[in-house]
Coordinates of C-alpha atoms in Angstrom, one line a residue:
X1 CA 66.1 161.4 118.6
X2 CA 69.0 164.0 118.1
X3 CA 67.7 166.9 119.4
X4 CA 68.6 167.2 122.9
X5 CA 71.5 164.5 122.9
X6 CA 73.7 164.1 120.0
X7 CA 74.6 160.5 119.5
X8 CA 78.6 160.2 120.3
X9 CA 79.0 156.5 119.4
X10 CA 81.7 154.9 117.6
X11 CA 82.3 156.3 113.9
X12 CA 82.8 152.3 112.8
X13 CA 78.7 152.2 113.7
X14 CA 77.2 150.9 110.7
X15 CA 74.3 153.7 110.7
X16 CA 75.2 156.9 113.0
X17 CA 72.6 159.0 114.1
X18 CA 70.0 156.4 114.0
X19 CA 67.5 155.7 116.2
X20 CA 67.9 152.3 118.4
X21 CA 65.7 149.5 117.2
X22 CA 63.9 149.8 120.4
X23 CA 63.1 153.5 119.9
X24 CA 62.1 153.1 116.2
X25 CA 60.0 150.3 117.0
X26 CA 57.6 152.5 119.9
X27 CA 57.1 155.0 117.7
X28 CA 56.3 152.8 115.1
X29 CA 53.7 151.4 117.2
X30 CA 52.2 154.8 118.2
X31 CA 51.9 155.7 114.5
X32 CA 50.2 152.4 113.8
X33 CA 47.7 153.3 116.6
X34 CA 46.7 156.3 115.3
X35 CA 46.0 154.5 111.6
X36 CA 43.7 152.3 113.6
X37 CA 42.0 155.2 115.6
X38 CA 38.5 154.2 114.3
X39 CA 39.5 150.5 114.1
X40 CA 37.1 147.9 116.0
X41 CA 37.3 144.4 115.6
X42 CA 34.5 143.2 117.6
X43 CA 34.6 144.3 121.5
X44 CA 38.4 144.8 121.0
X45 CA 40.4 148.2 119.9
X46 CA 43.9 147.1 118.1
X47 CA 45.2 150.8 118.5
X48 CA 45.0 150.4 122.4
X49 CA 47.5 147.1 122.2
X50 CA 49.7 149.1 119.9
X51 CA 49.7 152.1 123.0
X52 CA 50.2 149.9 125.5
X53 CA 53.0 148.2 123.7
X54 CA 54.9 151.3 123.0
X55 CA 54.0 152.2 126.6
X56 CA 55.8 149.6 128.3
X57 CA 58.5 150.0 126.0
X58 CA 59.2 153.6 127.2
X59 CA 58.4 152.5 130.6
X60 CA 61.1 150.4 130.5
X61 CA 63.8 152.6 129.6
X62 CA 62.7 155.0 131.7
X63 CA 63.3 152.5 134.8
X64 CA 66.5 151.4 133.0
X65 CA 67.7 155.0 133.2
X66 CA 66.4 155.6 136.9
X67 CA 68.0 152.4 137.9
X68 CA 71.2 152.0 136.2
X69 CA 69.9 149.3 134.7
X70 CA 71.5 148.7 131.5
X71 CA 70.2 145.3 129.9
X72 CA 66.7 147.5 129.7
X73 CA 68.0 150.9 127.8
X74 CA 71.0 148.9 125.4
X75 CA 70.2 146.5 122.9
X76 CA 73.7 145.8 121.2
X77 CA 77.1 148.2 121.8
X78 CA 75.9 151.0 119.3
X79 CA 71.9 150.8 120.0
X80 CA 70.5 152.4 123.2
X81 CA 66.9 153.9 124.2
X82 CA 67.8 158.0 124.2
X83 CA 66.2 159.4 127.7
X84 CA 64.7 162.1 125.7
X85 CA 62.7 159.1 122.9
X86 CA 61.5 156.9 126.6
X87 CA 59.6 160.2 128.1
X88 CA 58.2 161.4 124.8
X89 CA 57.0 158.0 124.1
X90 CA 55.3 158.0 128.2
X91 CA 54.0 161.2 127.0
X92 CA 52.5 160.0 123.7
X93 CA 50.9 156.5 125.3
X94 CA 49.1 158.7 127.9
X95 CA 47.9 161.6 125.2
X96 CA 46.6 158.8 122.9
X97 CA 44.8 156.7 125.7
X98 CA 43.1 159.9 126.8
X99 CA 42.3 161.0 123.5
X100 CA 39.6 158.4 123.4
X101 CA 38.6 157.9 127.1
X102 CA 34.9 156.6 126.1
X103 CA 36.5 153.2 125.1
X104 CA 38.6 150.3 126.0
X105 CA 40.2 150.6 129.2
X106 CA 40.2 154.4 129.5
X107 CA 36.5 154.0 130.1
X108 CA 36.5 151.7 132.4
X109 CA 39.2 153.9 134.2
X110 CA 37.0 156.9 133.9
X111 CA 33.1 154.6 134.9
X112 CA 31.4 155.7 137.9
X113 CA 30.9 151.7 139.3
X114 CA 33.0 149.2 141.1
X115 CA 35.3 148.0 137.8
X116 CA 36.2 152.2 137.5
X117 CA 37.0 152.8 141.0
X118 CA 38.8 149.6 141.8
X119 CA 41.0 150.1 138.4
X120 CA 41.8 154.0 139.5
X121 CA 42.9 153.0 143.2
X122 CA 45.3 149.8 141.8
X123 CA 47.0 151.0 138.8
X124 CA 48.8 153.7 140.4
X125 CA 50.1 151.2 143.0
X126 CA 50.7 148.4 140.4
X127 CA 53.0 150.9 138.2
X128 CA 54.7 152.4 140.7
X129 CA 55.2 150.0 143.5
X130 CA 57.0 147.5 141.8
X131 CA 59.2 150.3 141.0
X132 CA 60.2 152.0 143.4
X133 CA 60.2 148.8 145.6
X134 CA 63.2 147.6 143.3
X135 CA 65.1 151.3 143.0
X136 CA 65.6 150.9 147.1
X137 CA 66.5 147.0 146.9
X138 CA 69.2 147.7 144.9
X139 CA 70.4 151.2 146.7
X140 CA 70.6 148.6 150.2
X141 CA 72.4 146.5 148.2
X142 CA 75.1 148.9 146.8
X143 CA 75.2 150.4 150.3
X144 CA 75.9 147.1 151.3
X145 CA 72.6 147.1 154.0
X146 CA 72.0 143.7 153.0
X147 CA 73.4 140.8 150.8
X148 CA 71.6 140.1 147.3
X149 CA 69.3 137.5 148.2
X150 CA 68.3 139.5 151.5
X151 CA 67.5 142.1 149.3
X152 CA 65.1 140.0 147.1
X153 CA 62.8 138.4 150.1
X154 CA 62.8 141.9 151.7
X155 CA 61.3 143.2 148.1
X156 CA 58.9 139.9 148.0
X157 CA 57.5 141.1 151.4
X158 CA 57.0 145.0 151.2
X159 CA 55.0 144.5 148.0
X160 CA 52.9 141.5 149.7
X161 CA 52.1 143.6 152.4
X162 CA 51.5 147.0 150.3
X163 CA 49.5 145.0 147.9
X164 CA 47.5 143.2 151.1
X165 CA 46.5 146.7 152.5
X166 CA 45.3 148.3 149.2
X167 CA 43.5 145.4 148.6
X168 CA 42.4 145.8 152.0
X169 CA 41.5 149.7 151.2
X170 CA 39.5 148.8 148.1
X171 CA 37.5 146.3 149.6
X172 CA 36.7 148.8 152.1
X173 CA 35.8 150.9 149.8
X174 CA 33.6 148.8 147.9
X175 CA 31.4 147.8 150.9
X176 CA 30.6 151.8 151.4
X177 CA 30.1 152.0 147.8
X178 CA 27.7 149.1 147.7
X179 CA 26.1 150.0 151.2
X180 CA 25.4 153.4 148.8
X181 CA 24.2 151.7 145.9
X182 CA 21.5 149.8 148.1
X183 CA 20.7 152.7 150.3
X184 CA 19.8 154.1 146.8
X185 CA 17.9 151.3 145.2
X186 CA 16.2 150.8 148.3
X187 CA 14.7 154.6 148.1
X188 CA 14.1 154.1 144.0
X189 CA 11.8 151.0 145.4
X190 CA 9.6 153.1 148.1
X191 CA 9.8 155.9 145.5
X192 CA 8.4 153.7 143.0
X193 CA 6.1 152.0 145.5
X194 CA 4.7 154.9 146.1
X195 CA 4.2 155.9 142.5
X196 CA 2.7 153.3 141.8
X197 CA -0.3 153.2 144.6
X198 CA -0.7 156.8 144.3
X199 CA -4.5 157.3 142.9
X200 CA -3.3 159.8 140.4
X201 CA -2.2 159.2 137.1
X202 CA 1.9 160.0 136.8
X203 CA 3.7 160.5 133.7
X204 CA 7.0 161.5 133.1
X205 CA 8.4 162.8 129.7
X206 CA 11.2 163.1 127.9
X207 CA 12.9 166.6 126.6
X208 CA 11.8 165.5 123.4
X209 CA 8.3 164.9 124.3
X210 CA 8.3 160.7 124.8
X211 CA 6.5 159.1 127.5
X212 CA 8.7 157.5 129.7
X213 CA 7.3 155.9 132.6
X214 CA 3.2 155.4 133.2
X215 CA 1.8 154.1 136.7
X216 CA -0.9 152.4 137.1
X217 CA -3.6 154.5 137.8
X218 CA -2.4 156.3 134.6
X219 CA -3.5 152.8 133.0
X220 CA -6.7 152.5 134.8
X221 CA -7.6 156.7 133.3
X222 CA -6.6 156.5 130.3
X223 CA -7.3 152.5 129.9
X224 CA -4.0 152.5 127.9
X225 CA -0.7 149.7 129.8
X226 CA 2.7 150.9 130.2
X227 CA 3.5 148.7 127.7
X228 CA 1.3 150.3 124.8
X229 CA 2.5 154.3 125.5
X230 CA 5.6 154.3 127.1
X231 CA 8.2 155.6 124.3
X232 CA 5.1 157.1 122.6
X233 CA 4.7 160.7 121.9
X234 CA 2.8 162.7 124.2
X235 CA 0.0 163.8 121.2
X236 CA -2.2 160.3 122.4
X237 CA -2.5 162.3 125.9
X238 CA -4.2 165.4 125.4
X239 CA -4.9 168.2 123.0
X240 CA -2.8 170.0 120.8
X241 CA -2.9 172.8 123.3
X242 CA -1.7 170.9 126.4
X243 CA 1.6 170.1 124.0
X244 CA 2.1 173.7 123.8
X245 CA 2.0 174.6 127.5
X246 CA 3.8 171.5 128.6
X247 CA 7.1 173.6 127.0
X248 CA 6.9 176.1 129.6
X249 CA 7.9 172.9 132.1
X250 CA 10.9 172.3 129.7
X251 CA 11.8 175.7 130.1
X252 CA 11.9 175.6 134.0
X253 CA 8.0 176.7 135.2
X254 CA 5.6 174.5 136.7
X255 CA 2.3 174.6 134.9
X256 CA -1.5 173.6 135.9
X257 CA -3.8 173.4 133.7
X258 CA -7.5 172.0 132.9
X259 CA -9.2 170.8 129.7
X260 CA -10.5 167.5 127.6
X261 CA -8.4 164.9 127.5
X262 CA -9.0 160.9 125.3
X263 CA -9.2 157.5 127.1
X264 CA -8.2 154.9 124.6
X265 CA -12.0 154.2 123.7
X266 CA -12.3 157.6 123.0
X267 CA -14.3 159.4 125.8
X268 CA -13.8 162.5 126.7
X269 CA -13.3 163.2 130.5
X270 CA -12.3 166.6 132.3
X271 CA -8.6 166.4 133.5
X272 CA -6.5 169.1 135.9
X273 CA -2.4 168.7 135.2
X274 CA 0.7 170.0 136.7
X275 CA 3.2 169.7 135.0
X276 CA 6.7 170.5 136.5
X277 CA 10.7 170.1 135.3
X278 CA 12.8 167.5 136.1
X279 CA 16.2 168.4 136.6
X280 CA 19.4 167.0 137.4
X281 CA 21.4 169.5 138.9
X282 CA 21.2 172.9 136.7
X283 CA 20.1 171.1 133.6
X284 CA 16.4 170.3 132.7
X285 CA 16.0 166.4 131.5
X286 CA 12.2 166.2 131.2
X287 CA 9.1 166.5 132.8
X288 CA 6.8 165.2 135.2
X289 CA 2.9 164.8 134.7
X290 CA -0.3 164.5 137.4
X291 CA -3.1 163.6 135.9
X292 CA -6.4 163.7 137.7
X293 CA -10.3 163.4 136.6
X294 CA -12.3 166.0 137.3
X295 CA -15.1 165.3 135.4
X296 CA -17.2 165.5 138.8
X297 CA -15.9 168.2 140.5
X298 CA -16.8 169.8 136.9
X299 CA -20.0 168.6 136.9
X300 CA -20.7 170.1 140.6
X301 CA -19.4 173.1 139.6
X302 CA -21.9 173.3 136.8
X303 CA -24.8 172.0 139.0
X304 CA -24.0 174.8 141.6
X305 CA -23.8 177.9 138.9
X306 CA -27.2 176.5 137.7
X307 CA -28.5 176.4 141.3
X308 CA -27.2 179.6 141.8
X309 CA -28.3 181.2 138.4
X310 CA -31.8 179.8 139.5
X311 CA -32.0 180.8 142.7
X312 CA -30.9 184.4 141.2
X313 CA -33.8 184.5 138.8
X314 CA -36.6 183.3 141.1
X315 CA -35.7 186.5 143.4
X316 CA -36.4 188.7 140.7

């Protein structure tokens, strides 16, 4: 607290040199947050309370200092909130919420749906408005633009109307997001529709290998339901050599293959696969199966080579 600005108070101070209450008491609370990093008490994080309670009481100085006001940086004639102890303490409430951003209201700042981007495009405005809002009341008023209660109606309006048109802007913003977010679903349900009444079987996989959807003309080859393979291992599918190749997909190559393959009574029919990566963006997430039978177009092929063998030994 004495490193920048040496404290110059009275020498009849019962402790000189020592941090204000105030001061002591938000570093206090940051320390206490980080004993309770790993604390959880059911949904709720006690170190976040403990941040955001040190945080407004460096906010506070902070707009004491900006603003001359002096009921928010003093506490008694030898206590006040040093300027260098209010920005360390901004400094130290923003590290320690963003040195856990995957909880509490960090992640909700940082989510990708409506609760993330509402909370990213108000709290700037609900910090700062207020604020500043009440830095250029009070500068009319010492400039004598208007009298004191003037100067508290003009305040009440600017932030109703500010507030009105970012909550205007946000709405906005939510209808495109949710005109998005059906456009989406609406493709997901064609996509799926058309899964779904495609006549061969579809699989998709896992990196690690787990089946994780199953249409249903993969039910009516293999006679198993979604509901008895999907998180299953691929093994049940085909034969250990299928496994194999199907890691050439994983590694970013689109395989076809043919060979036996199971049902779940435990005939053997003749399938042809391709197997290709799924990706999103650059980075491989699984893989997609087709599945066909070909047990007839096998057992043409084999009728014609016999024809054809035939046919080449009769002429001799």
């Amino acid at each position: 607290d004495q490193l920048l600005f040496h404290d110059r108070g009275a020498p009849n101070a019962p402790y000189p040199g020592r941090p204000a209450a105030n001061t002591a008491l938000g570093f206090a609370l940051d320390g206490g947050a980080l004993l309770l990093w790993e604390v959880r008490v059911g949904k709720w994080w006690p170190s976040n309370t403990l941040v955001w309670a040190s945080a407004a009481l460096g906010s506070m100085a902070l707009i004491g200092y900006a603003n001359g006001a002096g009921p928010l940086i003093v506490l008694s004639a030898h206590q006040h909130f040093a300027l260098n102890s209010a920005a360390l303490l901004a400094v130290l409430w923003l590290g320690l919420l963003l040195g856990r951003s995957d909880r509490g209201e960090m992640a909700l700042l940082a989510s990708d749906g409506h609760g993330g981007l509402v909370g990213r495009r108000l709290l700037a405005v609900g910090i700062a408005l207020p604020v500043e809002l009440a830095m250029l009341t009070l500068a009319g008023q010492r400039l004598g633009l208007f009298a004191t209660a003037a100067g508290g109606w003009l305040f009440a309006g600017a932030v109703t109307v500010i507030v009105a048109a970012v909550a205007w802007l946000v709405a906005a913003g939510s209808k495109r997001a949710d005109r998005e977010r059906r456009r989406g679903e609406d493709a997901s349900a064609r996509l799926a529709a058309i899964v779904e009444s495609c006549q061969d079987a579809i699989i998709t996989l896992s990196p690690e290998g787990v089946i994780e959807t199953w249409n249903a003309a993969a039910e009516h080859l293999y006679s198993y339901t979604a509901e008895e393979v999907v998180g299953q291992p691929r093994g049940m599918l085909w034969p250990a050599e299928w496994n194999a190749r199907r890691l050439d997909a994983l590694a970013g190559d689109t395989i076809r293959f043919e060979g036996p393959a199971m049902r779940r009574d435990g005939s053997i029919f003749d399938a042809g696969a391709t197997v290709s990566p799924v990706r999103n963006g650059d980075v491989i997430v699984g893989a997609s199966c087709i599945v066909r039978d070909i047990t007839e177009r096998k057992r043409t092929e084999c009728e014609l080579q016999r024809l054809a063998h035939a046919a080449e030994h009769g002429s001799d």
